[in-house]
Amino acid sequence: MSIPFSNTHYRIPQGFGNLLEGLTREILREQPENIPAFAAAYFENLLEKREKTNFDPAEWGAKLDDRFYNNHAFKDQEQPVKCDLVQEMSSTSEKKEDERATALASPEEEEEKEKEENAAVKIQSVFRGHMAREEMKKMKDKQENGEETK
């Protein structure tokens, strides 16, 4: 006897959703006629890449999901090796940021910084709106010119 509605919930393995999203994206992009064969080729290619680069998208997707819930997965990752110039630049910028953070200790200065950030956001949004309006004007002009020539 079958039960049409059940309270059974299956646990989806970590990273599986990420793999299916990638497959779905590629199927929609490529529009293959034989989807099972395309999926087999897609996963074979993925396995080859994983063996060559030691990068597992399923594991990465699981870490991203884990990061969303508890943010522990990324704490014990190895830091990538940087060249000396990049290390010097990043260390000097970190020192400057630390100096700025200690310099802005008073509430008045923090309030001033917040006002500056809000002003910057407003300026950026006004500029983006201006650019969007200019683009719409160009589209309308093209559309009007296209109708006049017909």
mmCIF file of C-alpha atoms in Angstrom:
data_model
loop_
_atom_site.group_PDB
_atom_site.id
_atom_site.type_symbol
_atom_site.label_atom_id
_atom_site.label_comp_id
_atom_site.label_asym_id
_atom_site.label_seq_id
_atom_site.Cartn_x
_atom_site.Cartn_y
_atom_site.Cartn_z
ATOM 1 C CA MET A 1 0.000 0.000 0.000
ATOM 2 C CA SER A 2 1.426 3.327 -0.977
ATOM 3 C CA ILE A 3 1.106 6.436 1.124
ATOM 4 C CA PRO A 4 0.554 9.526 -1.016
ATOM 5 C CA PHE A 5 1.890 11.962 1.561
ATOM 6 C CA SER A 6 4.642 11.065 3.945
ATOM 7 C CA ASN A 7 6.631 12.888 6.574
ATOM 8 C CA THR A 8 9.813 11.172 5.439
ATOM 9 C CA HIS A 9 12.585 13.652 4.760
ATOM 10 C CA TYR A 10 15.738 12.599 2.977
ATOM 11 C CA ARG A 11 19.013 14.182 3.911
ATOM 12 C CA ILE A 12 20.806 15.569 0.857
ATOM 13 C CA PRO A 13 24.574 14.991 1.050
ATOM 14 C CA GLN A 14 26.703 18.083 1.465
ATOM 15 C CA GLY A 15 27.863 19.491 -1.858
ATOM 16 C CA PHE A 16 25.360 17.468 -3.892
ATOM 17 C CA GLY A 17 23.113 20.463 -4.465
ATOM 18 C CA ASN A 18 26.092 22.450 -5.711
ATOM 19 C CA LEU A 19 26.981 19.695 -8.204
ATOM 20 C CA LEU A 20 23.416 19.564 -9.505
ATOM 21 C CA GLU A 21 23.296 23.340 -9.836
ATOM 22 C CA GLY A 22 26.450 23.236 -11.955
ATOM 23 C CA LEU A 23 25.044 20.465 -14.139
ATOM 24 C CA THR A 24 21.740 22.285 -14.529
ATOM 25 C CA ARG A 25 23.501 25.511 -15.476
ATOM 26 C CA GLU A 26 25.536 23.740 -18.167
ATOM 27 C CA ILE A 27 22.472 21.904 -19.531
ATOM 28 C CA LEU A 28 20.585 25.185 -19.821
ATOM 29 C CA ARG A 29 23.584 26.857 -21.428
ATOM 30 C CA GLU A 30 24.364 24.090 -23.952
ATOM 31 C CA GLN A 31 20.816 22.771 -24.629
ATOM 32 C CA PRO A 32 21.986 19.214 -25.471
ATOM 33 C CA GLU A 33 19.681 16.771 -27.234
ATOM 34 C CA ASN A 34 20.827 13.793 -25.146
ATOM 35 C CA ILE A 35 20.823 15.012 -21.554
ATOM 36 C CA PRO A 36 21.946 11.736 -19.854
ATOM 37 C CA ALA A 37 24.962 11.456 -22.176
ATOM 38 C CA PHE A 38 25.754 15.130 -21.607
ATOM 39 C CA ALA A 39 25.522 14.629 -17.824
ATOM 40 C CA ALA A 40 27.866 11.624 -18.007
ATOM 41 C CA ALA A 41 30.393 13.612 -20.046
ATOM 42 C CA TYR A 42 30.029 16.587 -17.686
ATOM 43 C CA PHE A 43 30.775 14.491 -14.601
ATOM 44 C CA GLU A 44 33.683 12.702 -16.324
ATOM 45 C CA ASN A 45 35.184 16.094 -17.167
ATOM 46 C CA LEU A 46 34.602 17.218 -13.588
ATOM 47 C CA LEU A 47 36.388 14.126 -12.258
ATOM 48 C CA GLU A 48 39.360 14.741 -14.559
ATOM 49 C CA LYS A 49 39.616 18.354 -13.402
ATOM 50 C CA ARG A 50 39.371 17.259 -9.764
ATOM 51 C CA GLU A 51 42.199 14.752 -10.211
ATOM 52 C CA LYS A 52 44.438 17.281 -11.994
ATOM 53 C CA THR A 53 43.848 20.279 -9.740
ATOM 54 C CA ASN A 54 42.797 18.641 -6.438
ATOM 55 C CA PHE A 55 39.804 20.998 -6.410
ATOM 56 C CA ASP A 56 36.526 19.308 -5.533
ATOM 57 C CA PRO A 57 33.454 21.444 -6.268
ATOM 58 C CA ALA A 58 31.275 19.227 -4.074
ATOM 59 C CA GLU A 59 33.594 19.755 -1.110
ATOM 60 C CA TRP A 60 33.766 23.484 -1.853
ATOM 61 C CA GLY A 61 29.970 23.684 -2.035
ATOM 62 C CA ALA A 62 29.709 21.843 1.282
ATOM 63 C CA LYS A 63 32.111 24.329 2.849
ATOM 64 C CA LEU A 64 30.097 27.229 1.472
ATOM 65 C CA ASP A 65 26.923 25.763 2.933
ATOM 66 C CA ASP A 66 28.715 25.139 6.206
ATOM 67 C CA ARG A 67 30.025 28.688 6.194
ATOM 68 C CA PHE A 68 26.490 29.949 5.806
ATOM 69 C CA TYR A 69 25.392 28.083 8.910
ATOM 70 C CA ASN A 70 28.349 28.278 11.284
ATOM 71 C CA ASN A 71 31.363 29.915 9.563
ATOM 72 C CA HIS A 72 33.865 27.280 10.788
ATOM 73 C CA ALA A 73 34.787 25.611 7.500
ATOM 74 C CA PHE A 74 37.000 28.409 6.215
ATOM 75 C CA LYS A 75 38.986 29.063 9.392
ATOM 76 C CA ASP A 76 41.426 26.160 9.032
ATOM 77 C CA GLN A 77 42.282 26.673 5.359
ATOM 78 C CA GLU A 78 45.896 27.181 4.382
ATOM 79 C CA GLN A 79 46.832 30.695 3.351
ATOM 80 C CA PRO A 80 48.022 30.909 -0.272
ATOM 81 C CA VAL A 81 51.697 31.684 -0.755
ATOM 82 C CA LYS A 82 52.221 35.294 -1.840
ATOM 83 C CA CYS A 83 55.227 36.846 -3.471
ATOM 84 C CA ASP A 84 57.374 39.231 -1.405
ATOM 85 C CA LEU A 85 56.077 42.404 -3.057
ATOM 86 C CA VAL A 86 52.436 41.485 -2.475
ATOM 87 C CA GLN A 87 53.205 40.566 1.148
ATOM 88 C CA GLU A 88 54.916 43.926 1.719
ATOM 89 C CA MET A 89 52.029 45.821 0.149
ATOM 90 C CA SER A 90 49.406 43.938 2.144
ATOM 91 C CA SER A 91 51.318 44.331 5.415
ATOM 92 C CA THR A 92 51.679 48.096 4.909
ATOM 93 C CA SER A 93 47.983 48.442 4.027
ATOM 94 C CA GLU A 94 47.053 46.389 7.111
ATOM 95 C CA LYS A 95 49.196 48.681 9.269
ATOM 96 C CA LYS A 96 47.506 51.754 7.783
ATOM 97 C CA GLU A 97 44.070 50.250 8.429
ATOM 98 C CA ASP A 98 45.049 49.485 12.032
ATOM 99 C CA GLU A 99 46.288 53.060 12.474
ATOM 100 C CA ARG A 100 43.032 54.420 11.047
ATOM 101 C CA ALA A 101 40.971 52.139 13.272
ATOM 102 C CA THR A 102 42.804 53.247 16.410
ATOM 103 C CA ALA A 103 42.640 56.872 15.330
ATOM 104 C CA LEU A 104 38.842 56.708 15.001
ATOM 105 C CA ALA A 105 38.231 55.660 18.565
ATOM 106 C CA SER A 106 35.985 58.554 19.646
ATOM 107 C CA PRO A 107 32.213 58.416 19.021
ATOM 108 C CA GLU A 108 32.271 61.748 17.182
ATOM 109 C CA GLU A 109 34.815 60.451 14.685
ATOM 110 C CA GLU A 110 32.877 57.214 14.215
ATOM 111 C CA GLU A 111 29.731 59.248 13.567
ATOM 112 C CA GLU A 112 31.635 61.370 11.043
ATOM 113 C CA LYS A 113 32.900 58.246 9.295
ATOM 114 C CA GLU A 114 29.344 56.885 9.105
ATOM 115 C CA LYS A 115 28.133 60.162 7.591
ATOM 116 C CA GLU A 116 30.915 59.999 4.997
ATOM 117 C CA GLU A 117 29.998 56.439 4.080
ATOM 118 C CA ASN A 118 26.316 57.376 3.710
ATOM 119 C CA ALA A 119 27.273 60.343 1.535
ATOM 120 C CA ALA A 120 29.423 58.108 -0.655
ATOM 121 C CA VAL A 121 26.540 55.666 -1.082
ATOM 122 C CA LYS A 122 24.213 58.516 -2.057
ATOM 123 C CA ILE A 123 26.717 59.881 -4.577
ATOM 124 C CA GLN A 124 27.186 56.440 -6.106
ATOM 125 C CA SER A 125 23.434 55.831 -6.375
ATOM 126 C CA VAL A 126 22.844 59.251 -7.970
ATOM 127 C CA PHE A 127 25.600 58.580 -10.497
ATOM 128 C CA ARG A 128 24.220 55.128 -11.323
ATOM 129 C CA GLY A 129 20.768 56.664 -11.801
ATOM 130 C CA HIS A 130 22.261 59.300 -14.088
ATOM 131 C CA MET A 131 24.003 56.631 -16.158
ATOM 132 C CA ALA A 132 20.789 54.585 -16.397
ATOM 133 C CA ARG A 133 18.822 57.646 -17.569
ATOM 134 C CA GLU A 134 21.470 58.425 -20.197
ATOM 135 C CA GLU A 135 21.294 54.853 -21.435
ATOM 136 C CA MET A 136 17.491 55.025 -21.648
ATOM 137 C CA LYS A 137 17.733 58.272 -23.635
ATOM 138 C CA LYS A 138 20.084 56.595 -26.102
ATOM 139 C CA MET A 139 17.743 53.631 -26.445
ATOM 140 C CA LYS A 140 14.738 55.914 -27.048
ATOM 141 C CA ASP A 141 16.685 57.933 -29.629
ATOM 142 C CA LYS A 142 17.699 54.753 -31.454
ATOM 143 C CA GLN A 143 14.136 53.500 -31.370
ATOM 144 C CA GLU A 144 12.768 56.823 -32.696
ATOM 145 C CA ASN A 145 15.399 56.973 -35.440
ATOM 146 C CA GLY A 146 14.599 53.396 -36.397
ATOM 147 C CA GLU A 147 10.896 54.216 -36.729
ATOM 148 C CA GLU A 148 11.565 57.351 -38.798
ATOM 149 C CA THR A 149 13.631 55.473 -41.365
ATOM 150 C CA LYS A 150 10.899 52.863 -41.913
#
